[in-house]
Amino acid sequence: QLLANNAIFQSVLNNIIDFVNERRTYVMSGWVALSMEGPVVSSVSHSPLRPSSVEEVTINANVEAAAGGSISSVTLYWRTRGGFNSVEMSLGDGIWSATLPPQPMLEIVEYYVEAIQTISGEESSSSTFQPPTAAQKPMSYAVGPPDGWVVGPRVVFNEVSGKKMDWIEIYNPTPDPINLAGYYLNKGGMPGEGFFFDPSFDDEYLIVVPMGFLLVYCNVDQADLPASTPLVTNFDIIADGDVLTLYNADILVDFVRFGRMFKGMSRGREMDGSPDWVEKYKPTPCASNGMLGDLNEDGVVGQDDLLALLAVFGQICHCPCAEDLNGDGTVNTGDLLILLGAFNG
């Protein structure tokens, strides 16, 4: 009986497969749009690249129709929160464009483009999205402050981790030490809110040396920290995306808004102090975002770096402590193994 039931099932399944294949052949032969390539969207960009809260942003797209087709419309979809808004793009000098209004500081604007072409002699049409993931993973830009809000010399957010143990890395890209006494660190709040860098803290927790780092932990019990530190906020980093702001009195020193972080990863500047933020598969707390293990930053993980690590091996360290490659608060065998794994000189 079981064999008979299996035979019946297989017979029905084969009939369904045959029906689907026949239907597909019929549809594809009778509907030109399904068998044609869609329009080509070769590039989409926004200008200015890093807009301020008082600037309009122009979205540009290069669009070409496939052979036998013509572009009927190009639509820009955009949002800050909630559902996407749509704007019809206009053609000028061979470029399709649309302009978005200024958005509030620290806002993230997501967008994508849909190009639709019609087929000559057909009532049907075909479309292409750019990026292909459309609303699932759109393009985006962050809105910065107007000119004059951010002043130098200044420290910057350099790397953020919102998984396992939340922390924020602050970096000093200047040739002079910078004292953070009196600064406030918060999540998109106003001056005077959030974590306060108390002037009574020891200098090692306030002064960021030239090209050095300072690590701030977020809502972590002291017992779970690799070393005792007063730099612990009362807020978490949201791993699905968050915003951070740093103020000196009422002056915005730096801000960053970032997207989702996956387990074991962090978000950081591509190179220390650089404008571009990327996903980091190997977080580097209190160490350069360049080459992991390149302690002297000469572009090579070599003998000099190995000797530098061995010179402080076994020590408990606070930021700046570039030799603590795994960020556990101690220069140990784990750090040595990471360095040897990256050894190339």
XYZ file of C-alpha atoms in Angstrom:
345
model
C 0.000 0.000 0.000
C 2.874 2.339 0.810
C 4.474 1.640 -2.585
C 1.133 2.305 -4.290
C 0.759 5.622 -2.473
C 4.299 6.620 -3.450
C 3.591 5.766 -7.078
C 0.423 7.874 -7.056
C 2.292 10.769 -5.456
C 5.091 10.571 -8.039
C 2.564 10.467 -10.886
C 0.760 13.574 -9.583
C 4.081 15.372 -9.042
C 5.189 14.616 -12.612
C 1.895 15.938 -13.966
C 2.353 19.174 -11.992
C 5.928 19.597 -13.284
C 4.791 19.033 -16.869
C 1.985 21.560 -16.437
C 4.316 24.223 -15.021
C 6.872 23.711 -17.817
C 4.208 23.895 -20.516
C 2.704 27.017 -18.943
C 6.128 28.653 -18.715
C 6.864 27.940 -22.379
C 3.495 29.407 -23.378
C 3.897 32.554 -21.296
C 7.498 33.193 -22.338
C 6.685 32.803 -26.011
C 3.657 35.068 -25.866
C 4.862 37.849 -23.530
C 7.894 39.623 -24.903
C 8.655 41.540 -21.694
C 9.407 38.361 -19.768
C 11.964 37.169 -22.301
C 13.712 40.534 -22.704
C 16.402 42.124 -20.601
C 15.283 45.012 -18.456
C 16.684 48.544 -18.757
C 20.294 49.029 -17.684
C 20.858 51.264 -14.634
C 24.646 51.623 -14.747
C 25.101 53.929 -11.765
C 23.184 55.756 -9.045
C 24.771 58.431 -6.845
C 23.925 61.362 -4.595
C 25.449 64.838 -4.340
C 26.815 66.228 -2.106
C 28.307 63.012 -0.758
C 28.066 64.168 2.872
C 25.207 66.671 2.988
C 24.492 68.923 5.924
C 21.090 69.578 7.475
C 20.638 72.718 5.356
C 21.493 71.205 1.959
C 19.294 69.650 -0.699
C 20.538 66.364 -2.142
C 20.401 65.446 -5.819
C 20.097 61.782 -6.790
C 21.490 60.992 -10.266
C 21.020 57.821 -12.320
C 22.440 56.655 -15.650
C 19.728 54.641 -17.399
C 19.671 53.003 -20.841
C 16.904 50.964 -22.448
C 17.555 47.441 -23.667
C 17.425 46.760 -27.409
C 13.903 47.237 -28.732
C 12.731 49.185 -25.701
C 12.427 52.792 -24.558
C 12.502 54.284 -21.057
C 9.020 55.316 -19.975
C 9.834 56.410 -16.405
C 12.500 56.444 -13.710
C 11.276 56.669 -10.122
C 13.229 57.475 -6.972
C 12.011 55.860 -3.757
C 13.293 57.363 -0.497
C 12.589 57.442 3.219
C 13.959 58.410 6.592
C 11.545 56.347 8.666
C 8.523 54.226 7.820
C 7.419 53.633 4.241
C 9.160 54.862 1.104
C 8.108 58.054 -0.684
C 8.238 58.179 -4.501
C 9.508 60.973 -6.746
C 9.512 60.911 -10.551
C 13.015 61.619 -11.858
C 13.537 63.917 -14.854
C 15.932 63.516 -17.785
C 18.532 66.180 -18.525
C 21.831 65.917 -20.435
C 21.437 62.152 -20.532
C 21.115 61.861 -16.710
C 17.959 61.132 -14.747
C 17.798 63.157 -11.541
C 15.598 64.173 -8.614
C 16.202 66.484 -5.662
C 15.402 65.673 -2.031
C 14.768 68.383 0.587
C 17.140 69.009 3.531
C 16.754 66.559 6.405
C 17.466 66.936 10.137
C 21.008 66.474 11.406
C 21.963 62.843 12.180
C 19.175 61.511 9.957
C 19.804 58.543 7.654
C 18.159 58.766 4.213
C 17.662 55.477 2.340
C 16.862 55.346 -1.355
C 16.678 53.211 -4.493
C 15.707 53.721 -8.141
C 13.308 51.875 -10.452
C 13.606 52.268 -14.245
C 10.713 51.087 -16.446
C 10.902 50.508 -20.195
C 8.177 49.778 -22.734
C 8.568 47.364 -25.622
C 7.915 48.578 -29.146
C 4.617 47.161 -30.423
C 3.785 45.617 -27.052
C 1.487 46.658 -24.228
C 3.836 45.136 -21.672
C 6.805 46.702 -19.855
C 9.844 45.599 -17.854
C 11.745 47.219 -14.988
C 15.120 47.247 -13.237
C 15.930 48.259 -9.668
C 19.183 49.805 -8.513
C 20.445 48.521 -6.195
C 18.910 45.172 -7.203
C 17.908 44.554 -3.571
C 15.718 47.686 -3.718
C 13.881 48.282 -0.423
C 15.516 45.267 1.251
C 18.966 46.872 1.175
C 18.783 50.379 -0.296
C 21.535 52.939 -0.755
C 21.844 55.583 1.958
C 23.537 58.739 3.207
C 23.874 60.384 6.610
C 22.991 64.024 7.246
C 25.692 66.033 8.992
C 25.699 69.361 10.827
C 25.910 72.751 9.066
C 29.301 74.399 8.638
C 30.673 75.724 11.907
C 29.068 73.151 14.182
C 32.034 70.815 14.224
C 35.315 72.443 15.207
C 38.928 71.237 15.355
C 41.260 70.061 16.569
C 38.982 67.272 17.680
C 38.687 63.602 18.476
C 36.403 61.348 16.436
C 34.421 58.163 16.874
C 36.580 55.488 15.261
C 34.886 52.133 15.917
C 31.762 50.798 17.636
C 30.756 47.327 18.832
C 27.201 46.426 19.778
C 27.603 42.671 20.166
C 28.866 40.570 23.094
C 30.321 43.594 24.959
C 29.300 47.087 23.848
C 32.091 49.622 23.466
C 32.927 52.872 21.680
C 36.426 53.700 20.485
C 37.458 57.375 20.358
C 40.481 58.355 18.270
C 42.703 61.446 18.247
C 43.911 62.130 14.672
C 45.786 65.296 15.640
C 49.457 65.789 16.643
C 48.435 67.130 20.075
C 46.903 65.450 23.149
C 43.212 66.231 23.667
C 41.602 66.318 27.109
C 37.961 65.143 27.180
C 37.242 66.575 30.650
C 33.775 68.144 30.536
C 32.689 66.341 27.356
C 29.330 64.554 27.046
C 28.719 61.322 25.122
C 25.144 60.385 24.244
C 22.898 58.748 21.658
C 21.748 61.631 19.496
C 20.867 63.740 22.501
C 21.519 67.373 23.347
C 24.557 69.009 24.997
C 24.685 68.258 28.716
C 23.005 64.869 28.368
C 24.380 61.336 28.621
C 27.750 60.146 29.879
C 29.911 62.869 31.448
C 33.708 62.796 31.260
C 34.221 63.934 34.820
C 37.306 66.163 35.287
C 38.028 64.186 38.482
C 38.876 61.077 36.423
C 42.547 60.136 36.195
C 44.305 61.541 33.138
C 44.549 58.109 31.483
C 40.747 58.147 31.196
C 40.509 61.714 29.888
C 43.524 62.485 27.720
C 43.678 60.964 24.255
C 47.291 61.032 23.081
C 48.175 61.921 19.469
C 47.115 59.072 17.137
C 45.874 57.280 20.262
C 42.630 55.679 21.384
C 40.241 55.745 24.323
C 37.705 52.997 24.930
C 34.309 53.644 26.527
C 32.191 50.665 27.584
C 28.390 50.779 27.436
C 26.172 49.505 30.247
C 28.626 46.780 31.309
C 29.080 45.527 34.877
C 32.522 46.299 36.255
C 32.933 42.609 37.087
C 32.657 41.764 33.377
C 35.204 44.331 32.237
C 38.731 43.268 31.275
C 40.075 46.017 33.566
C 38.629 48.528 36.023
C 37.610 51.796 34.362
C 35.237 54.701 35.076
C 34.429 54.949 31.367
C 31.139 53.034 31.443
C 27.902 54.602 30.160
C 24.397 53.795 31.358
C 23.141 53.141 27.805
C 23.536 50.250 25.360
C 24.577 50.160 21.730
C 21.674 48.820 19.659
C 23.150 46.188 17.340
C 20.449 46.786 14.720
C 21.695 50.374 14.289
C 22.211 53.414 16.466
C 23.456 57.002 16.622
C 26.216 58.505 18.798
C 27.072 62.128 19.516
C 29.977 63.732 21.375
C 29.793 67.300 22.731
C 32.329 69.682 24.218
C 30.068 72.048 26.165
C 27.413 72.957 23.543
C 29.661 72.285 20.531
C 29.119 69.101 18.545
C 32.539 67.459 18.241
C 31.560 64.326 16.308
C 28.576 62.143 15.464
C 27.975 58.850 13.710
C 24.913 56.915 12.687
C 25.454 53.294 11.734
C 23.496 50.267 10.584
C 23.145 46.702 11.767
C 26.112 44.810 13.211
C 26.310 41.040 13.061
C 27.675 38.790 15.803
C 31.424 39.080 16.246
C 31.660 42.165 14.028
C 31.952 45.897 14.598
C 31.483 49.103 12.621
C 34.501 51.339 12.166
C 36.252 53.822 9.954
C 38.030 52.106 7.078
C 41.281 53.698 8.245
C 41.764 55.569 11.526
C 40.034 58.941 11.252
C 38.970 58.442 7.610
C 35.437 59.497 6.540
C 34.236 56.083 5.326
C 32.661 53.573 7.731
C 32.717 49.836 6.997
C 31.821 46.501 8.558
C 34.810 45.040 10.398
C 34.990 41.268 10.608
C 37.782 41.502 13.198
C 37.079 44.300 15.721
C 40.171 46.261 16.790
C 39.401 47.980 20.125
C 42.235 50.323 21.143
C 44.154 49.411 17.977
C 44.482 50.753 14.474
C 41.672 50.094 12.024
C 44.274 49.520 9.334
C 46.181 46.246 9.471
C 45.568 44.148 12.573
C 48.914 43.568 14.293
C 50.714 46.418 12.521
C 51.681 48.068 15.806
C 54.135 50.568 14.324
C 51.800 51.309 11.391
C 54.450 50.801 8.706
C 52.118 48.727 6.527
C 53.719 45.394 7.461
C 53.129 42.995 10.373
C 56.724 42.045 11.019
C 59.533 41.520 13.481
C 59.344 45.014 14.976
C 55.660 44.471 15.804
C 56.420 41.096 17.368
C 59.151 42.595 19.550
C 56.836 45.444 20.601
C 54.182 42.962 21.727
C 56.659 40.738 23.575
C 58.037 43.801 25.402
C 54.707 44.259 27.223
C 53.610 40.610 27.268
C 51.582 39.749 30.376
C 50.737 43.338 31.239
C 47.248 44.593 32.040
C 46.583 47.622 29.884
C 44.110 50.404 29.319
C 43.721 52.446 26.157
C 45.900 53.327 24.418
C 47.199 49.766 24.305
C 47.669 48.707 20.700
C 49.310 45.427 21.746
C 46.026 44.137 23.241
C 44.803 42.908 19.846
C 41.798 40.971 21.132
C 40.688 43.725 23.512
C 40.499 41.560 26.641
C 42.544 43.985 28.764
C 45.734 41.904 28.907
C 48.600 41.361 26.463
C 48.607 37.580 26.357
C 48.883 34.462 24.205
C 45.686 35.355 22.341
C 47.248 38.593 21.117
C 50.453 36.787 20.149
C 48.519 34.271 18.068
C 46.602 37.045 16.278
C 49.835 38.831 15.424
C 51.543 35.676 14.215
C 48.495 34.879 12.085
C 48.863 38.238 10.346
C 52.669 38.071 10.141
C 53.842 39.044 6.660
C 57.249 40.587 7.173
